[in-house]
Amino acid sequence: MANTLPTLLLVILLSQSADGARTKLHPNLAASDGICQSMVESQGYVCEHHKKPDKPPVLLQHGVLVDSVTWLLNSPDESLAFILADNGFDVWIANTRGTISSLGHTSLSPNDAAYWDWSWDELVAYDLPATFNYVHAQTGQNMHYVGHSLGTLIALAAFSQKKLVNMLRSAAMLSPIAYLGQMSSLLARAAADAFLAEYTYWLGISEFIPLGDAAAKLLKVICDETHSNCADLVTAFTGKNCCVNNSKTGTFLEHEPQPTATKTMIHLSQMIRWGTIAMYDYGSKFENNQHYGKPTPPVYNMASIPKDLPLFLSHGGQDLLSDVKDVKTLLATLKGHHANKLVVQYRKDYAHSDFVFGVNANKLVYDPLMAFFKLH
């Protein structure tokens, strides 16, 4: 067993007097590191110094089949994470379970089928609340939230159940997804058909690896069936992105795509085929009864999202995944939302990836987004 020392965490809270001046400390205690060195490390313990930030926290949540690199790929003046940090925000970036940076588990290995026994329902029920609670506990503050694609879906689903809103200042949805029934990506629709038509086959493959053999066979089938140009898969799936920096493609491919649970892909396929936003359908009334106590999966009711929750929604006219018609369906469910709490931005030339990789998103999307954050 490795010889490890116990760790003490020393949190320093800077107090202020009524006139704004810092409270005077004893000269021997002026440096917080001095407490660690003189009172803790001298006793053989490891000490870490933490100071709670006074900056408003922002949590960034990426989409499906990618990871947190999406927020960091471009240059610092073009990537949302860096831009937020430069504008005085305390930035937290999440990695969804199953991605290469988030493979931990208390008892299961990623080699175990049970490790992958989840859909995006579990992200709503467990992972996103755990992430919110962690950021809230570490910062002592309510946060802003930014989701892209699947990151919007899990947040909207949680908000519809009144979850997380007590820790929120505001939420931004880039390429918002709640409804997928009208999506215009032929490849995505064909993939959804394949997942549901071969439901039992795909359930036998618990981990969906985008670069794996099963995914390659699926891709060949749907490319042949749709007569699509699969030489450019990003465009074929997401739409014609106007403003992505192609020089970053190599860096992108070093990190992406990322694995996810096959159940998540099946769940998204159910949404595409049936036009619903509901929990995972287990395929029979009996199994649904076993899980939900009813023959059909419960619905996430978007109309139940608190009407006073500040929301910023930005969507694009070329987006084949977050289709304009589906976004309109979402907005129709939010028609009773307080007018001063809802901002909707439409970029006619933007497709799905432009919102995170677009070289001009800093001015067109992120500047209005930060102005919205600063209002709330």
CSV table of C-alpha atoms in Angstrom, one decimal:
chain,number,residue,atom,x,y,z
A,1,MET,CA,0.0,0.0,0.0
A,2,ALA,CA,1.3,3.4,-0.9
A,3,ASN,CA,2.3,5.6,2.0
A,4,THR,CA,-0.1,8.5,1.8
A,5,LEU,CA,-0.6,11.4,4.2
A,6,PRO,CA,-4.0,12.6,5.2
A,7,THR,CA,-5.1,15.9,3.8
A,8,LEU,CA,-6.6,18.9,5.4
A,9,LEU,CA,-8.4,21.5,3.4
A,10,LEU,CA,-8.0,25.1,4.6
A,11,VAL,CA,-10.7,27.5,3.3
A,12,ILE,CA,-9.8,31.1,3.7
A,13,LEU,CA,-12.8,33.6,3.7
A,14,LEU,CA,-11.8,37.2,3.2
A,15,SER,CA,-14.1,39.4,5.3
A,16,GLN,CA,-14.6,43.1,4.7
A,17,SER,CA,-15.4,46.0,7.0
A,18,ALA,CA,-18.4,48.2,6.4
A,19,ASP,CA,-16.3,50.7,4.4
A,20,GLY,CA,-15.1,48.0,2.1
A,21,ALA,CA,-11.6,47.7,3.5
A,22,ARG,CA,-10.1,44.3,4.3
A,23,THR,CA,-10.3,43.3,8.0
A,24,LYS,CA,-6.7,43.5,9.4
A,25,LEU,CA,-5.1,40.2,10.2
A,26,HIS,CA,-2.4,39.5,12.6
A,27,PRO,CA,0.9,40.1,10.7
A,28,ASN,CA,2.0,36.5,11.4
A,29,LEU,CA,-1.2,35.2,9.8
A,30,ALA,CA,-1.2,37.5,6.8
A,31,ALA,CA,-0.3,34.8,4.4
A,32,SER,CA,-2.7,31.8,4.4
A,33,ASP,CA,0.1,29.5,3.3
A,34,GLY,CA,1.8,30.3,6.5
A,35,ILE,CA,-1.0,28.6,8.4
A,36,CYS,CA,-0.6,25.5,6.3
A,37,GLN,CA,3.2,25.5,6.8
A,38,SER,CA,3.3,26.4,10.5
A,39,MET,CA,0.3,24.6,11.9
A,40,VAL,CA,-0.5,21.7,9.6
A,41,GLU,CA,2.5,20.5,7.5
A,42,SER,CA,4.7,20.8,10.6
A,43,GLN,CA,2.5,18.0,12.1
A,44,GLY,CA,3.1,15.7,9.1
A,45,TYR,CA,-0.2,16.5,7.3
A,46,VAL,CA,-0.7,17.6,3.7
A,47,CYS,CA,-2.6,20.9,3.6
A,48,GLU,CA,-4.4,22.5,0.7
A,49,HIS,CA,-5.4,26.2,0.6
A,50,HIS,CA,-8.8,27.0,-0.9
A,51,LYS,CA,-10.2,30.5,-1.3
A,52,LYS,CA,-13.9,30.8,-2.3
A,53,PRO,CA,-14.1,32.9,-5.5
A,54,ASP,CA,-16.3,35.9,-5.6
A,55,LYS,CA,-16.8,35.4,-9.4
A,56,PRO,CA,-20.2,34.1,-10.6
A,57,PRO,CA,-19.8,30.4,-11.5
A,58,VAL,CA,-20.7,29.1,-15.0
A,59,LEU,CA,-21.2,25.4,-15.7
A,60,LEU,CA,-20.6,24.2,-19.3
A,61,GLN,CA,-22.2,20.9,-20.5
A,62,HIS,CA,-21.3,19.4,-23.8
A,63,GLY,CA,-23.4,17.3,-26.2
A,64,VAL,CA,-23.5,13.6,-27.1
A,65,LEU,CA,-20.5,11.7,-28.6
A,66,VAL,CA,-18.1,14.5,-27.6
A,67,ASP,CA,-16.5,15.8,-24.4
A,68,SER,CA,-15.4,19.0,-22.7
A,69,VAL,CA,-12.8,19.7,-25.4
A,70,THR,CA,-15.7,21.2,-27.4
A,71,TRP,CA,-15.5,24.3,-25.2
A,72,LEU,CA,-11.7,24.7,-25.6
A,73,LEU,CA,-10.9,23.8,-29.2
A,74,ASN,CA,-10.6,27.2,-30.7
A,75,SER,CA,-8.2,30.0,-29.7
A,76,PRO,CA,-8.8,31.7,-26.3
A,77,ASP,CA,-10.6,34.6,-28.0
A,78,GLU,CA,-13.0,32.2,-29.8
A,79,SER,CA,-13.6,29.5,-27.2
A,80,LEU,CA,-16.5,30.1,-24.8
A,81,ALA,CA,-14.7,28.7,-21.7
A,82,PHE,CA,-11.8,31.1,-22.1
A,83,ILE,CA,-14.0,34.0,-23.0
A,84,LEU,CA,-16.1,33.6,-19.9
A,85,ALA,CA,-13.0,33.4,-17.7
A,86,ASP,CA,-11.6,36.5,-19.3
A,87,ASN,CA,-14.9,38.3,-18.5
A,88,GLY,CA,-14.8,37.6,-14.8
A,89,PHE,CA,-16.7,34.3,-14.6
A,90,ASP,CA,-15.6,31.2,-12.6
A,91,VAL,CA,-15.8,28.5,-15.3
A,92,TRP,CA,-16.6,24.8,-14.6
A,93,ILE,CA,-16.6,22.3,-17.4
A,94,ALA,CA,-18.3,18.9,-17.1
A,95,ASN,CA,-17.5,15.6,-18.8
A,96,THR,CA,-20.5,13.2,-19.3
A,97,ARG,CA,-20.1,9.7,-18.0
A,98,GLY,CA,-18.6,7.3,-20.5
A,99,THR,CA,-16.3,9.9,-22.1
A,100,ILE,CA,-12.6,9.1,-21.7
A,101,SER,CA,-12.2,11.7,-18.9
A,102,SER,CA,-15.2,10.3,-17.0
A,103,LEU,CA,-14.8,6.6,-16.7
A,104,GLY,CA,-14.8,6.2,-12.9
A,105,HIS,CA,-17.2,4.1,-10.9
A,106,THR,CA,-17.2,2.9,-7.3
A,107,SER,CA,-17.6,-0.8,-8.2
A,108,LEU,CA,-17.9,-1.3,-12.0
A,109,SER,CA,-15.4,-1.3,-14.8
A,110,PRO,CA,-16.1,0.1,-18.3
A,111,ASN,CA,-15.5,-3.4,-19.4
A,112,ASP,CA,-18.7,-4.5,-17.5
A,113,ALA,CA,-21.9,-4.4,-19.5
A,114,ALA,CA,-23.6,-3.1,-16.3
A,115,TYR,CA,-21.4,0.0,-16.4
A,116,TRP,CA,-23.2,1.1,-19.6
A,117,ASP,CA,-26.7,0.4,-18.4
A,118,TRP,CA,-28.0,3.9,-18.6
A,119,SER,CA,-29.7,6.4,-21.0
A,120,TRP,CA,-29.9,10.2,-20.8
A,121,ASP,CA,-32.5,9.7,-18.1
A,122,GLU,CA,-29.8,8.9,-15.6
A,123,LEU,CA,-27.9,12.0,-16.6
A,124,VAL,CA,-31.1,13.9,-15.6
A,125,ALA,CA,-31.7,12.0,-12.4
A,126,TYR,CA,-28.2,11.7,-11.1
A,127,ASP,CA,-25.3,13.1,-13.0
A,128,LEU,CA,-26.4,16.7,-13.6
A,129,PRO,CA,-27.8,17.2,-10.1
A,130,ALA,CA,-24.5,15.8,-8.7
A,131,THR,CA,-22.5,18.2,-10.8
A,132,PHE,CA,-24.7,21.2,-9.8
A,133,ASN,CA,-24.4,20.2,-6.1
A,134,TYR,CA,-20.6,20.0,-6.4
A,135,VAL,CA,-20.2,23.4,-8.1
A,136,HIS,CA,-22.6,24.9,-5.6
A,137,ALA,CA,-20.8,23.4,-2.6
A,138,GLN,CA,-17.4,24.5,-3.9
A,139,THR,CA,-18.3,28.0,-4.8
A,140,GLY,CA,-21.1,28.8,-2.3
A,141,GLN,CA,-23.0,30.5,-5.1
A,142,ASN,CA,-25.8,29.8,-7.6
A,143,MET,CA,-24.5,29.4,-11.1
A,144,HIS,CA,-25.2,30.1,-14.7
A,145,TYR,CA,-25.5,27.1,-17.0
A,146,VAL,CA,-24.6,26.6,-20.7
A,147,GLY,CA,-25.6,23.5,-22.5
A,148,HIS,CA,-25.1,22.4,-26.1
A,149,SER,CA,-27.2,19.8,-27.8
A,150,LEU,CA,-27.6,16.9,-25.4
A,151,GLY,CA,-26.4,19.3,-22.7
A,152,THR,CA,-29.6,21.3,-23.3
A,153,LEU,CA,-31.9,18.2,-23.4
A,154,ILE,CA,-30.8,16.9,-20.0
A,155,ALA,CA,-31.1,20.4,-18.5
A,156,LEU,CA,-34.5,21.2,-19.9
A,157,ALA,CA,-35.7,17.8,-18.7
A,158,ALA,CA,-34.4,18.5,-15.2
A,159,PHE,CA,-35.9,21.9,-15.1
A,160,SER,CA,-39.3,20.5,-16.2
A,161,GLN,CA,-39.2,18.4,-13.0
A,162,LYS,CA,-38.3,21.6,-10.9
A,163,LYS,CA,-34.8,20.1,-10.3
A,164,LEU,CA,-31.7,22.3,-10.1
A,165,VAL,CA,-33.5,25.6,-10.4
A,166,ASN,CA,-32.8,26.5,-6.8
A,167,MET,CA,-29.1,26.6,-7.7
A,168,LEU,CA,-29.5,28.6,-10.9
A,169,ARG,CA,-29.0,32.2,-11.9
A,170,SER,CA,-29.8,31.6,-15.5
A,171,ALA,CA,-29.4,29.0,-18.3
A,172,ALA,CA,-28.3,29.2,-21.9
A,173,MET,CA,-29.3,26.6,-24.5
A,174,LEU,CA,-27.2,26.5,-27.6
A,175,SER,CA,-28.8,24.3,-30.4
A,176,PRO,CA,-31.6,23.4,-28.0
A,177,ILE,CA,-33.0,19.9,-28.1
A,178,ALA,CA,-36.2,18.9,-26.5
A,179,TYR,CA,-38.1,17.6,-29.5
A,180,LEU,CA,-36.5,15.6,-32.4
A,181,GLY,CA,-39.5,14.4,-34.3
A,182,GLN,CA,-39.0,16.9,-37.2
A,183,MET,CA,-35.3,16.8,-37.5
A,184,SER,CA,-34.1,17.0,-41.1
A,185,SER,CA,-30.9,15.0,-40.9
A,186,LEU,CA,-31.4,12.1,-43.2
A,187,LEU,CA,-28.5,10.2,-41.7
A,188,ALA,CA,-29.7,10.8,-38.1
A,189,ARG,CA,-33.2,9.6,-39.1
A,190,ALA,CA,-31.8,6.5,-40.8
A,191,ALA,CA,-29.6,5.8,-37.8
A,192,ALA,CA,-32.7,6.1,-35.5
A,193,ASP,CA,-34.6,3.6,-37.7
A,194,ALA,CA,-31.7,1.2,-37.6
A,195,PHE,CA,-31.4,1.4,-33.8
A,196,LEU,CA,-35.1,0.7,-33.3
A,197,ALA,CA,-35.4,-1.9,-36.0
A,198,GLU,CA,-32.4,-3.9,-34.5
A,199,TYR,CA,-33.3,-3.1,-30.9
A,200,THR,CA,-32.2,-6.5,-29.5
A,201,TYR,CA,-29.0,-6.5,-31.5
A,202,TRP,CA,-27.9,-3.1,-30.2
A,203,LEU,CA,-28.9,-3.9,-26.6
A,204,GLY,CA,-26.3,-6.7,-26.9
A,205,ILE,CA,-23.7,-4.0,-27.5
A,206,SER,CA,-23.8,-2.0,-24.2
A,207,GLU,CA,-21.2,0.6,-25.1
A,208,PHE,CA,-21.6,2.6,-28.3
A,209,ILE,CA,-18.1,3.3,-29.7
A,210,PRO,CA,-18.4,5.7,-32.7
A,211,LEU,CA,-15.2,4.4,-34.2
A,212,GLY,CA,-15.9,0.7,-33.5
A,213,ASP,CA,-16.8,-2.1,-35.8
A,214,ALA,CA,-20.6,-2.1,-35.0
A,215,ALA,CA,-20.8,1.7,-35.6
A,216,ALA,CA,-18.8,1.3,-38.9
A,217,LYS,CA,-21.3,-1.3,-40.2
A,218,LEU,CA,-24.2,0.9,-39.1
A,219,LEU,CA,-22.7,3.9,-40.9
A,220,LYS,CA,-22.2,2.0,-44.1
A,221,VAL,CA,-25.9,0.8,-44.1
A,222,ILE,CA,-27.3,4.3,-43.5
A,223,CYS,CA,-25.0,5.9,-46.1
A,224,ASP,CA,-26.0,3.4,-48.7
A,225,GLU,CA,-29.7,3.7,-47.9
A,226,THR,CA,-29.8,7.5,-47.9
A,227,HIS,CA,-27.3,7.8,-50.8
A,228,SER,CA,-25.5,10.4,-48.7
A,229,ASN,CA,-22.1,11.8,-49.1
A,230,CYS,CA,-20.5,10.3,-46.0
A,231,ALA,CA,-17.1,11.7,-46.8
A,232,ASP,CA,-18.1,14.7,-44.7
A,233,LEU,CA,-20.0,13.1,-41.8
A,234,VAL,CA,-20.2,16.3,-39.7
A,235,THR,CA,-22.1,18.1,-42.4
A,236,ALA,CA,-24.2,15.1,-43.2
A,237,PHE,CA,-25.3,14.7,-39.6
A,238,THR,CA,-25.4,18.3,-38.3
A,239,GLY,CA,-25.9,20.6,-41.3
A,240,LYS,CA,-23.7,22.9,-43.3
A,241,ASN,CA,-21.7,24.7,-40.6
A,242,CYS,CA,-20.8,28.2,-41.9
A,243,CYS,CA,-18.1,29.3,-39.6
A,244,VAL,CA,-16.1,26.3,-38.2
A,245,ASN,CA,-12.3,26.7,-38.4
A,246,ASN,CA,-11.3,23.8,-40.5
A,247,SER,CA,-7.7,24.1,-39.4
A,248,LYS,CA,-8.8,22.7,-36.0
A,249,THR,CA,-10.2,19.4,-37.6
A,250,GLY,CA,-7.0,17.5,-36.7
A,251,THR,CA,-7.1,18.6,-33.1
A,252,PHE,CA,-10.8,17.8,-32.9
A,253,LEU,CA,-10.2,14.3,-34.2
A,254,GLU,CA,-7.5,13.7,-31.6
A,255,HIS,CA,-10.2,14.0,-29.0
A,256,GLU,CA,-13.5,13.1,-30.6
A,257,PRO,CA,-15.8,11.3,-31.1
A,258,GLN,CA,-16.4,9.8,-27.6
A,259,PRO,CA,-18.3,6.7,-26.5
A,260,THR,CA,-21.6,6.7,-24.9
A,261,ALA,CA,-24.2,4.1,-23.7
A,262,THR,CA,-26.0,2.4,-26.5
A,263,LYS,CA,-29.2,2.9,-24.4
A,264,THR,CA,-28.7,6.7,-24.9
A,265,MET,CA,-28.6,6.2,-28.7
A,266,ILE,CA,-31.7,4.1,-28.6
A,267,HIS,CA,-33.4,6.7,-26.4
A,268,LEU,CA,-32.6,9.5,-28.8
A,269,SER,CA,-33.8,7.3,-31.6
A,270,GLN,CA,-37.2,6.9,-29.8
A,271,MET,CA,-37.5,10.6,-29.7
A,272,ILE,CA,-36.7,11.0,-33.4
A,273,ARG,CA,-39.2,8.2,-34.4
A,274,TRP,CA,-42.0,9.1,-32.1
A,275,GLY,CA,-41.6,12.9,-31.7
A,276,THR,CA,-41.9,12.7,-27.9
A,277,ILE,CA,-39.8,13.8,-25.0
A,278,ALA,CA,-40.3,11.0,-22.5
A,279,MET,CA,-38.3,8.6,-20.4
A,280,TYR,CA,-36.6,5.5,-22.0
A,281,ASP,CA,-39.2,3.1,-23.4
A,282,TYR,CA,-38.2,-0.5,-22.4
A,283,GLY,CA,-40.2,-1.9,-25.4
A,284,SER,CA,-43.1,-3.6,-23.6
A,285,LYS,CA,-45.9,-2.6,-21.3
A,286,PHE,CA,-44.7,-5.2,-18.8
A,287,GLU,CA,-41.2,-3.8,-18.6
A,288,ASN,CA,-42.4,-0.2,-18.5
A,289,ASN,CA,-44.7,-1.2,-15.6
A,290,GLN,CA,-41.7,-2.7,-13.8
A,291,HIS,CA,-39.7,0.5,-14.1
A,292,TYR,CA,-42.4,3.2,-14.0
A,293,GLY,CA,-45.5,1.6,-12.6
A,294,LYS,CA,-47.3,2.4,-15.8
A,295,PRO,CA,-47.4,0.9,-19.3
A,296,THR,CA,-45.9,3.9,-21.0
A,297,PRO,CA,-42.8,6.0,-20.1
A,298,PRO,CA,-43.5,9.3,-18.2
A,299,VAL,CA,-43.2,12.4,-20.2
A,300,TYR,CA,-40.9,15.4,-19.5
A,301,ASN,CA,-43.4,18.3,-19.6
A,302,MET,CA,-41.6,21.3,-21.0
A,303,ALA,CA,-44.6,23.5,-20.0
A,304,SER,CA,-43.6,22.8,-16.4
A,305,ILE,CA,-40.3,24.6,-16.6
A,306,PRO,CA,-40.6,27.5,-14.1
A,307,LYS,CA,-41.8,30.6,-15.9
A,308,ASP,CA,-39.5,32.9,-14.1
A,309,LEU,CA,-36.3,30.9,-14.9
A,310,PRO,CA,-34.1,33.1,-17.0
A,311,LEU,CA,-33.5,31.3,-20.3
A,312,PHE,CA,-31.4,32.2,-23.3
A,313,LEU,CA,-32.0,30.0,-26.4
A,314,SER,CA,-29.9,30.3,-29.5
A,315,HIS,CA,-30.6,28.2,-32.6
A,316,GLY,CA,-29.6,28.0,-36.3
A,317,GLY,CA,-31.4,27.9,-39.6
A,318,GLN,CA,-29.0,25.3,-41.1
A,319,ASP,CA,-29.0,23.0,-38.0
A,320,LEU,CA,-30.2,19.5,-39.0
A,321,LEU,CA,-30.3,18.1,-35.5
A,322,SER,CA,-31.8,21.0,-33.5
A,323,ASP,CA,-34.3,21.6,-36.4
A,324,VAL,CA,-36.1,25.0,-36.6
A,325,LYS,CA,-39.5,23.3,-36.5
A,326,ASP,CA,-38.6,21.3,-33.4
A,327,VAL,CA,-37.3,24.5,-31.7
A,328,LYS,CA,-40.6,26.2,-32.5
A,329,THR,CA,-42.4,23.3,-30.8
A,330,LEU,CA,-40.3,23.9,-27.7
A,331,LEU,CA,-41.0,27.6,-27.8
A,332,ALA,CA,-44.7,26.9,-28.1
A,333,THR,CA,-44.6,25.1,-24.8
A,334,LEU,CA,-42.8,28.1,-23.3
A,335,LYS,CA,-45.4,30.6,-24.5
A,336,GLY,CA,-46.4,31.4,-20.9
A,337,HIS,CA,-42.8,32.1,-19.9
A,338,HIS,CA,-42.2,35.6,-18.4
A,339,ALA,CA,-41.3,37.8,-21.4
A,340,ASN,CA,-38.4,39.5,-19.6
A,341,LYS,CA,-36.9,36.1,-18.6
A,342,LEU,CA,-36.7,34.5,-22.1
A,343,VAL,CA,-34.3,35.6,-24.9
A,344,VAL,CA,-34.5,33.7,-28.2
A,345,GLN,CA,-31.7,34.2,-30.8
A,346,TYR,CA,-31.9,32.9,-34.3
A,347,ARG,CA,-28.8,32.6,-36.6
A,348,LYS,CA,-30.0,31.8,-40.1
A,349,ASP,CA,-26.6,30.8,-41.3
A,350,TYR,CA,-25.6,28.6,-38.3
A,351,ALA,CA,-25.7,24.8,-38.1
A,352,HIS,CA,-25.2,22.6,-35.1
A,353,SER,CA,-21.4,22.9,-34.6
A,354,ASP,CA,-21.1,26.6,-35.2
A,355,PHE,CA,-22.4,27.3,-31.7
A,356,VAL,CA,-19.3,25.8,-30.1
A,357,PHE,CA,-16.7,25.9,-32.9
A,358,GLY,CA,-17.7,28.9,-35.0
A,359,VAL,CA,-14.9,31.5,-35.3
A,360,ASN,CA,-17.4,34.3,-35.1
A,361,ALA,CA,-19.6,32.9,-32.3
A,362,ASN,CA,-17.7,35.1,-29.9
A,363,LYS,CA,-19.4,38.2,-31.3
A,364,LEU,CA,-22.6,36.8,-32.6
A,365,VAL,CA,-23.6,34.4,-29.8
A,366,TYR,CA,-21.3,34.7,-26.8
A,367,ASP,CA,-21.4,38.5,-26.4
A,368,PRO,CA,-25.2,38.5,-26.2
A,369,LEU,CA,-25.0,35.4,-23.9
A,370,MET,CA,-22.7,37.2,-21.5
A,371,ALA,CA,-24.8,40.3,-21.5
A,372,PHE,CA,-27.8,38.0,-20.5
A,373,PHE,CA,-25.7,36.5,-17.7
A,374,LYS,CA,-24.8,39.8,-16.3
A,375,LEU,CA,-28.5,40.8,-16.2
A,376,HIS,CA,-29.1,37.8,-14.0
